[in-house]
């Protein structure tokens, strides 16, 4: 089983918080699509013996593509790979690109999961973030998506926004619940270098929300979604039973995936590869049969640290027995030492044969993961 991720590096406008690789210049769109097809064809041998059980179009903004362009990409995958009959096929979409007819066509070409960039149900937040859509467009898009036959819809939200009150955040979460979607991803705002928000923070135009308030918003999120029947299966991800994102879960469970397009990452169990974050260099490489990516072979330390980071993020946790079986003694000794520390401080719980973060642990997950990881001198 393996996944395919395709990065569509175009956005109509830059959101002020976003550091994903993207361009607002669409002049290379057709050339880029030809490049994506070529990469899909030329790398099919890498998954020749795998069945594809997840396909994910992310970005950027995949919903800027025309229906025929989306159809063509899926057809290229189907022609070159063995796609499982019940594969999860997700497309990220922004509400301002959608209509009832477009959503019906997206469903018809084969996408069966929709991930919508909603971010907030407050107009003032959307304006602050430089989003293109309005609140009603987001709400309407979810309704249209359901009518179009999507029964697996995810929406993204952001908390910890400057000046966001608990009441405003609670309203956001409650509207998301009322929309009766199957999946919600909620991220604490991060000020990434190179973004407008980062510059505004440095200049004092924006003021960061105090950590305690972000934490309270996270707690409230967990509480409301828990009461509404969502399972909290990864730090930032919540789903109704049976609707975990299969694609993202395979990242956290260290399954193989192929990343297609500029800036996309791939993983084949032994090495990681990443394509260049430049549309021009990506196309030049592909068109001239030159390199357009870099790769690294994973060391035992990389594998151990990946296991820790991905496991502790999720309900599946990490297993001492697995560390004992797969890694050398020094990793086990370090693992046991840190496990004892956080068991005593009450931040971990045992689920059958695994340890995972409890609610208190989730709030300091970065610190716990950093402690569990092994650095050179360990
Ligand atoms: S958040 Fe999405 S739409 Fe906004 S700039 Fe980033 S990738 Fe583009």
Short mmCIF file of C-alpha atoms and ligand atoms in Angstrom, two decimals:
data_model
loop_
_atom_site.label_atom_id
_atom_site.label_comp_id
_atom_site.label_asym_id
_atom_site.label_seq_id
_atom_site.Cartn_x
_atom_site.Cartn_y
_atom_site.Cartn_z
CA UNK A 1 0.00 0.00 0.00
CA UNK A 2 1.31 3.45 -0.87
CA UNK A 3 0.16 7.01 -1.43
CA UNK A 4 0.62 9.66 -4.08
CA UNK A 5 0.74 13.36 -3.25
CA UNK A 6 0.60 15.98 -6.02
CA UNK A 7 1.53 19.57 -5.24
CA UNK A 8 -0.35 22.23 -7.22
CA UNK A 9 1.79 25.31 -6.58
CA UNK A 10 -0.65 28.05 -7.55
CA UNK A 11 -2.74 30.39 -5.40
CA UNK A 12 -4.84 33.32 -6.50
CA UNK A 13 -3.63 35.34 -3.52
CA UNK A 14 -1.09 34.85 -0.72
CA UNK A 15 -2.55 34.28 2.73
CA UNK A 16 -0.64 36.24 5.35
CA UNK A 17 0.26 33.25 7.53
CA UNK A 18 1.19 30.71 4.86
CA UNK A 19 4.71 29.45 4.14
CA UNK A 20 3.79 26.65 1.72
CA UNK A 21 5.50 26.73 -1.64
CA UNK A 22 3.23 28.53 -4.12
CA UNK A 23 3.12 31.17 -6.83
CA UNK A 24 0.44 33.68 -7.82
CA UNK A 25 1.80 33.72 -11.38
CA UNK A 26 -0.30 31.26 -13.42
CA UNK A 27 1.58 31.81 -16.68
CA UNK A 28 3.35 28.42 -16.37
CA UNK A 29 0.22 26.46 -15.44
CA UNK A 30 -0.07 24.37 -18.64
CA UNK A 31 3.65 23.67 -18.71
CA UNK A 32 3.54 22.69 -15.05
CA UNK A 33 0.66 20.28 -15.65
CA UNK A 34 2.62 18.65 -18.47
CA UNK A 35 5.55 18.42 -16.04
CA UNK A 36 3.42 16.75 -13.37
CA UNK A 37 2.24 14.18 -15.89
CA UNK A 38 5.79 13.51 -16.99
CA UNK A 39 6.94 13.06 -13.40
CA UNK A 40 4.01 10.72 -12.68
CA UNK A 41 4.89 8.61 -15.73
CA UNK A 42 8.64 8.58 -15.21
CA UNK A 43 8.46 7.60 -11.53
CA UNK A 44 5.77 4.93 -11.80
CA UNK A 45 8.45 2.21 -11.52
CA UNK A 46 9.05 3.33 -7.91
CA UNK A 47 5.63 2.02 -6.92
CA UNK A 48 5.41 -0.77 -9.50
CA UNK A 49 4.79 -3.41 -6.84
CA UNK A 50 2.53 -1.29 -4.64
CA UNK A 51 -1.18 -0.73 -4.72
CA UNK A 52 -2.11 2.95 -4.35
CA UNK A 53 -4.64 3.39 -1.59
CA UNK A 54 -4.50 7.17 -1.22
CA UNK A 55 -4.16 10.04 -3.68
CA UNK A 56 -3.96 13.60 -2.40
CA UNK A 57 -3.99 16.83 -4.42
CA UNK A 58 -2.63 19.57 -2.20
CA UNK A 59 -0.95 22.88 -2.59
CA UNK A 60 -1.11 25.69 -3.19
CA UNK A 61 -4.67 25.51 -4.37
CA UNK A 62 -5.72 22.51 -6.48
CA UNK A 63 -9.18 24.05 -6.96
CA UNK A 64 -7.67 26.62 -9.34
CA UNK A 65 -7.41 23.79 -11.89
CA UNK A 66 -10.10 23.21 -14.50
CA UNK A 67 -12.17 20.04 -14.32
CA UNK A 68 -10.49 18.65 -17.44
CA UNK A 69 -7.08 19.29 -15.90
CA UNK A 70 -8.07 17.43 -12.73
CA UNK A 71 -9.48 14.60 -14.82
CA UNK A 72 -6.28 14.37 -16.81
CA UNK A 73 -4.12 14.09 -13.68
CA UNK A 74 -6.26 11.29 -12.26
CA UNK A 75 -6.27 9.53 -15.63
CA UNK A 76 -2.45 9.68 -15.72
CA UNK A 77 -2.31 8.08 -12.28
CA UNK A 78 -4.79 5.37 -13.28
CA UNK A 79 -2.87 4.61 -16.46
CA UNK A 80 0.50 4.29 -14.73
CA UNK A 81 -0.25 2.91 -11.27
CA UNK A 82 -2.39 0.22 -9.70
CA UNK A 83 -5.03 2.15 -7.80
CA UNK A 84 -7.08 0.31 -5.23
CA UNK A 85 -10.84 0.20 -5.89
CA UNK A 86 -11.58 1.89 -2.57
CA UNK A 87 -8.72 4.40 -2.64
CA UNK A 88 -9.21 7.63 -0.71
CA UNK A 89 -8.86 10.41 -3.30
CA UNK A 90 -8.66 13.84 -1.68
CA UNK A 91 -8.58 17.28 -3.14
CA UNK A 92 -7.89 20.47 -1.23
CA UNK A 93 -10.21 23.29 -2.27
CA UNK A 94 -10.80 26.91 -1.38
CA UNK A 95 -14.43 28.02 -1.00
CA UNK A 96 -14.04 30.94 -3.44
CA UNK A 97 -13.31 28.54 -6.32
CA UNK A 98 -16.40 26.40 -5.76
CA UNK A 99 -19.97 26.24 -7.01
CA UNK A 100 -22.58 23.48 -7.00
CA UNK A 101 -21.71 22.59 -10.60
CA UNK A 102 -17.96 22.57 -9.98
CA UNK A 103 -18.29 20.39 -6.88
CA UNK A 104 -20.52 17.93 -8.73
CA UNK A 105 -17.93 17.75 -11.51
CA UNK A 106 -15.07 17.26 -9.01
CA UNK A 107 -17.00 14.37 -7.44
CA UNK A 108 -17.76 12.93 -10.85
CA UNK A 109 -14.13 12.85 -12.01
CA UNK A 110 -13.31 10.63 -9.04
CA UNK A 111 -12.46 12.65 -5.93
CA UNK A 112 -14.22 11.16 -2.91
CA UNK A 113 -12.83 13.36 -0.13
CA UNK A 114 -12.73 17.14 0.04
CA UNK A 115 -10.48 19.16 2.31
CA UNK A 116 -11.67 22.76 2.52
CA UNK A 117 -9.54 25.69 3.57
CA UNK A 118 -12.06 27.50 5.77
CA UNK A 119 -9.73 28.76 8.56
CA UNK A 120 -12.36 30.88 10.36
CA UNK A 121 -16.06 31.68 10.40
CA UNK A 122 -15.40 35.34 11.31
CA UNK A 123 -15.16 37.85 8.46
CA UNK A 124 -12.63 39.93 10.41
CA UNK A 125 -10.27 36.93 10.77
CA UNK A 126 -10.56 36.11 7.07
CA UNK A 127 -9.70 39.68 6.18
CA UNK A 128 -6.75 39.72 8.59
CA UNK A 129 -5.43 36.47 7.07
CA UNK A 130 -5.94 37.81 3.52
CA UNK A 131 -8.25 34.95 2.58
CA UNK A 132 -10.26 35.41 -0.61
CA UNK A 133 -13.51 33.89 0.55
CA UNK A 134 -16.19 35.11 2.92
CA UNK A 135 -17.97 33.20 5.69
CA UNK A 136 -21.12 32.51 3.67
CA UNK A 137 -19.07 31.12 0.77
CA UNK A 138 -17.48 28.61 3.12
CA UNK A 139 -20.79 27.54 4.65
CA UNK A 140 -22.44 27.32 1.23
CA UNK A 141 -19.54 25.30 -0.20
CA UNK A 142 -19.90 22.65 2.48
CA UNK A 143 -23.63 22.39 1.68
CA UNK A 144 -22.95 22.17 -2.04
CA UNK A 145 -20.27 19.53 -1.45
CA UNK A 146 -22.78 17.36 0.41
CA UNK A 147 -25.33 17.79 -2.35
CA UNK A 148 -22.66 16.85 -4.86
CA UNK A 149 -22.31 13.51 -3.08
CA UNK A 150 -19.26 14.10 -0.87
CA UNK A 151 -19.71 12.11 2.32
CA UNK A 152 -16.16 12.67 3.55
CA UNK A 153 -15.50 16.38 4.04
CA UNK A 154 -12.76 17.95 6.11
CA UNK A 155 -12.42 21.60 7.04
CA UNK A 156 -9.32 23.44 8.27
CA UNK A 157 -9.46 25.97 11.07
CA UNK A 158 -6.80 28.16 12.69
CA UNK A 159 -6.78 29.22 16.34
CA UNK A 160 -4.45 31.44 18.33
CA UNK A 161 -5.08 34.32 15.93
CA UNK A 162 -4.13 37.81 17.13
CA UNK A 163 -6.84 39.18 19.41
CA UNK A 164 -9.01 36.08 18.99
CA UNK A 165 -11.20 35.75 22.07
CA UNK A 166 -12.42 32.50 23.58
CA UNK A 167 -15.97 33.42 22.55
CA UNK A 168 -14.94 33.96 18.94
CA UNK A 169 -13.05 30.67 18.85
CA UNK A 170 -15.92 28.79 20.47
CA UNK A 171 -18.28 30.21 17.84
CA UNK A 172 -15.95 28.95 15.09
CA UNK A 173 -15.81 25.45 16.49
CA UNK A 174 -19.56 25.28 17.07
CA UNK A 175 -20.31 26.37 13.50
CA UNK A 176 -17.92 23.70 12.23
CA UNK A 177 -19.77 21.10 14.31
CA UNK A 178 -23.16 22.31 13.07
CA UNK A 179 -22.01 21.90 9.48
CA UNK A 180 -21.84 18.19 10.26
CA UNK A 181 -18.57 17.45 8.47
CA UNK A 182 -16.68 14.22 9.05
CA UNK A 183 -13.25 15.68 9.76
CA UNK A 184 -11.77 18.86 11.25
CA UNK A 185 -8.12 19.90 11.24
CA UNK A 186 -7.33 22.77 13.61
CA UNK A 187 -3.90 24.38 13.73
CA UNK A 188 -2.41 26.81 16.19
CA UNK A 189 -1.19 29.85 14.26
CA UNK A 190 2.56 29.81 13.66
CA UNK A 191 4.46 32.89 12.58
CA UNK A 192 6.67 31.52 9.80
CA UNK A 193 9.60 33.58 8.65
CA UNK A 194 8.95 35.09 5.23
CA UNK A 195 5.21 35.55 5.76
CA UNK A 196 3.37 38.85 6.12
CA UNK A 197 2.27 37.88 9.64
CA UNK A 198 5.90 37.29 10.65
CA UNK A 199 6.91 40.75 9.40
CA UNK A 200 3.92 42.36 11.09
CA UNK A 201 4.80 40.62 14.35
CA UNK A 202 8.40 41.86 14.14
CA UNK A 203 7.23 45.40 13.43
CA UNK A 204 4.77 45.28 16.32
CA UNK A 205 1.75 45.64 14.01
CA UNK A 206 0.47 42.27 15.23
CA UNK A 207 0.60 40.98 18.75
CA UNK A 208 0.94 37.26 19.40
CA UNK A 209 -1.87 35.72 21.44
CA UNK A 210 -0.49 34.68 24.85
CA UNK A 211 0.40 30.96 25.02
CA UNK A 212 -2.08 30.32 27.85
CA UNK A 213 -4.90 31.63 25.71
CA UNK A 214 -3.92 29.47 22.72
CA UNK A 215 -3.77 26.52 25.07
CA UNK A 216 -7.22 27.29 26.42
CA UNK A 217 -8.50 27.47 22.85
CA UNK A 218 -6.94 24.07 22.15
CA UNK A 219 -8.57 22.66 25.31
CA UNK A 220 -11.94 24.09 24.30
CA UNK A 221 -11.55 22.60 20.83
CA UNK A 222 -10.87 19.15 22.28
CA UNK A 223 -13.83 19.47 24.65
CA UNK A 224 -16.41 20.63 22.09
CA UNK A 225 -15.33 18.19 19.39
CA UNK A 226 -15.18 15.33 21.91
CA UNK A 227 -18.75 16.07 23.00
CA UNK A 228 -19.80 16.19 19.34
CA UNK A 229 -18.50 12.66 18.72
CA UNK A 230 -15.16 13.47 17.08
CA UNK A 231 -12.13 11.29 17.83
CA UNK A 232 -8.93 13.21 18.51
CA UNK A 233 -6.56 10.97 16.57
CA UNK A 234 -3.65 13.32 15.93
CA UNK A 235 -2.56 16.54 17.65
CA UNK A 236 -4.34 18.75 15.10
CA UNK A 237 -6.82 16.28 13.61
CA UNK A 238 -10.28 15.15 14.68
CA UNK A 239 -12.67 12.85 12.89
CA UNK A 240 -15.98 11.13 13.21
CA UNK A 241 -15.48 7.37 13.68
CA UNK A 242 -14.17 5.78 10.51
CA UNK A 243 -13.12 9.05 8.88
CA UNK A 244 -9.46 9.40 9.82
CA UNK A 245 -7.53 10.85 6.89
CA UNK A 246 -6.04 7.71 5.39
CA UNK A 247 -3.48 9.72 3.45
CA UNK A 248 -2.15 11.69 6.41
CA UNK A 249 -2.32 8.61 8.62
CA UNK A 250 0.05 6.88 6.24
CA UNK A 251 2.60 9.69 6.82
CA UNK A 252 2.29 9.11 10.55
CA UNK A 253 2.50 5.35 10.16
CA UNK A 254 5.59 5.58 7.94
CA UNK A 255 4.09 4.10 4.79
CA UNK A 256 5.58 4.74 1.36
CA UNK A 257 4.49 7.79 -0.60
CA UNK A 258 5.45 9.48 -3.80
CA UNK A 259 5.49 13.29 -3.87
CA UNK A 260 4.94 14.82 -7.30
CA UNK A 261 5.48 18.48 -8.20
CA UNK A 262 7.72 21.29 -7.01
CA UNK A 263 8.60 21.09 -3.29
CA UNK A 264 6.88 17.70 -2.88
CA UNK A 265 8.50 15.13 -0.59
CA UNK A 266 8.69 11.37 -1.11
CA UNK A 267 9.47 8.50 1.24
CA UNK A 268 10.32 4.91 0.25
CA UNK A 269 11.01 3.44 3.72
CA UNK A 270 14.80 3.84 3.30
CA UNK A 271 15.24 7.34 1.97
CA UNK A 272 13.55 10.70 1.71
CA UNK A 273 13.52 12.77 -1.41
CA UNK A 274 12.36 16.33 -1.99
CA UNK A 275 11.75 18.14 -5.25
CA UNK A 276 13.14 21.61 -5.79
CA UNK A 277 10.93 24.46 -4.52
CA UNK A 278 10.94 26.38 -7.78
CA UNK A 279 8.56 25.96 -10.71
CA UNK A 280 11.25 27.07 -13.19
CA UNK A 281 13.95 24.71 -11.90
CA UNK A 282 11.47 21.84 -11.57
CA UNK A 283 10.37 22.20 -15.18
CA UNK A 284 13.87 22.72 -16.48
CA UNK A 285 14.98 19.51 -14.74
CA UNK A 286 12.06 17.47 -16.03
CA UNK A 287 12.16 18.79 -19.58
CA UNK A 288 15.92 18.34 -19.97
CA UNK A 289 16.15 15.05 -18.08
CA UNK A 290 18.25 16.73 -15.40
CA UNK A 291 17.92 16.39 -11.67
CA UNK A 292 15.15 18.35 -9.95
CA UNK A 293 15.35 16.80 -6.51
CA UNK A 294 17.63 15.93 -3.64
CA UNK A 295 17.57 12.82 -1.48
CA UNK A 296 19.02 11.44 1.71
CA UNK A 297 19.40 7.88 2.94
CA UNK A 298 17.88 7.60 6.38
CA UNK A 299 20.18 6.64 9.24
CA UNK A 300 19.12 4.61 12.26
CA UNK A 301 18.90 7.88 14.19
CA UNK A 302 16.64 9.43 11.53
CA UNK A 303 14.38 6.38 11.61
CA UNK A 304 14.18 6.39 15.41
CA UNK A 305 13.41 10.13 15.52
CA UNK A 306 10.80 9.79 12.77
CA UNK A 307 9.18 6.93 14.68
CA UNK A 308 9.00 9.08 17.82
CA UNK A 309 7.68 12.22 16.14
CA UNK A 310 5.08 10.51 14.04
CA UNK A 311 3.99 8.05 16.76
CA UNK A 312 3.64 10.54 19.58
CA UNK A 313 1.52 12.85 17.42
CA UNK A 314 -1.18 10.21 17.15
CA UNK A 315 -3.48 7.95 19.10
CA UNK A 316 -1.36 5.02 17.93
CA UNK A 317 1.53 6.11 20.15
CA UNK A 318 4.96 4.47 20.37
CA UNK A 319 5.97 1.05 21.61
CA UNK A 320 8.92 0.14 23.80
CA UNK A 321 8.90 -3.34 22.28
CA UNK A 322 9.20 -1.86 18.81
CA UNK A 323 12.15 0.29 19.87
CA UNK A 324 13.77 -2.79 21.45
CA UNK A 325 13.26 -4.87 18.30
CA UNK A 326 14.18 -2.29 15.66
CA UNK A 327 16.90 -0.09 17.14
CA UNK A 328 20.22 -0.52 18.90
CA UNK A 329 20.53 -0.53 22.68
CA UNK A 330 21.37 3.14 23.10
CA UNK A 331 17.99 4.12 21.63
CA UNK A 332 16.16 1.80 23.99
CA UNK A 333 18.04 3.15 27.01
CA UNK A 334 17.23 6.72 26.03
CA UNK A 335 13.60 5.82 25.30
CA UNK A 336 13.17 4.16 28.71
CA UNK A 337 14.76 7.08 30.55
CA UNK A 338 12.43 9.65 28.96
CA UNK A 339 9.42 7.39 29.22
CA UNK A 340 10.00 7.05 33.00
CA UNK A 341 10.38 10.82 33.34
CA UNK A 342 7.06 11.58 31.66
CA UNK A 343 5.21 8.66 33.22
CA UNK A 344 6.16 10.10 36.61
CA UNK A 345 5.15 13.61 35.64
CA UNK A 346 1.77 12.30 34.43
CA UNK A 347 2.03 13.22 30.75
CA UNK A 348 1.85 9.73 29.21
CA UNK A 349 -0.64 6.91 29.32
CA UNK A 350 -0.41 3.26 28.41
CA UNK A 351 -2.81 2.04 25.82
CA UNK A 352 -2.39 -1.66 25.06
CA UNK A 353 1.34 -2.19 24.52
CA UNK A 354 1.89 1.42 23.50
CA UNK A 355 2.47 4.69 25.26
CA UNK A 356 0.90 7.89 24.08
CA UNK A 357 0.39 11.46 25.21
CA UNK A 358 -2.52 12.12 27.51
CA UNK A 359 -4.34 15.45 27.51
CA UNK A 360 -1.68 17.15 29.67
CA UNK A 361 1.02 15.65 27.44
CA UNK A 362 -0.65 17.00 24.31
CA UNK A 363 -0.27 20.54 25.61
CA UNK A 364 3.52 20.18 25.87
CA UNK A 365 3.93 17.75 22.99
CA UNK A 366 6.80 19.66 21.36
CA UNK A 367 8.87 19.46 24.53
CA UNK A 368 8.13 15.75 25.07
CA UNK A 369 8.95 14.82 21.48
CA UNK A 370 12.20 16.81 21.63
CA UNK A 371 13.19 14.92 24.80
CA UNK A 372 12.41 11.53 23.28
CA UNK A 373 14.44 12.28 20.18
CA UNK A 374 18.07 11.28 20.02
CA UNK A 375 20.67 13.84 19.08
CA UNK A 376 24.20 12.96 18.04
CA UNK A 377 25.74 13.15 21.47
CA UNK A 378 23.21 10.84 23.17
S1 LIG B 1 -3.12 29.01 2.77
FE1 LIG B 1 -3.61 27.89 0.91
S2 LIG B 1 -4.59 29.43 -0.42
FE2 LIG B 1 -3.52 30.57 1.20
S3 LIG B 1 -1.52 31.03 0.29
FE3 LIG B 1 -1.30 29.13 1.47
S4 LIG B 1 -1.60 27.49 0.01
FE4 LIG B 1 -2.41 29.39 -0.92
#
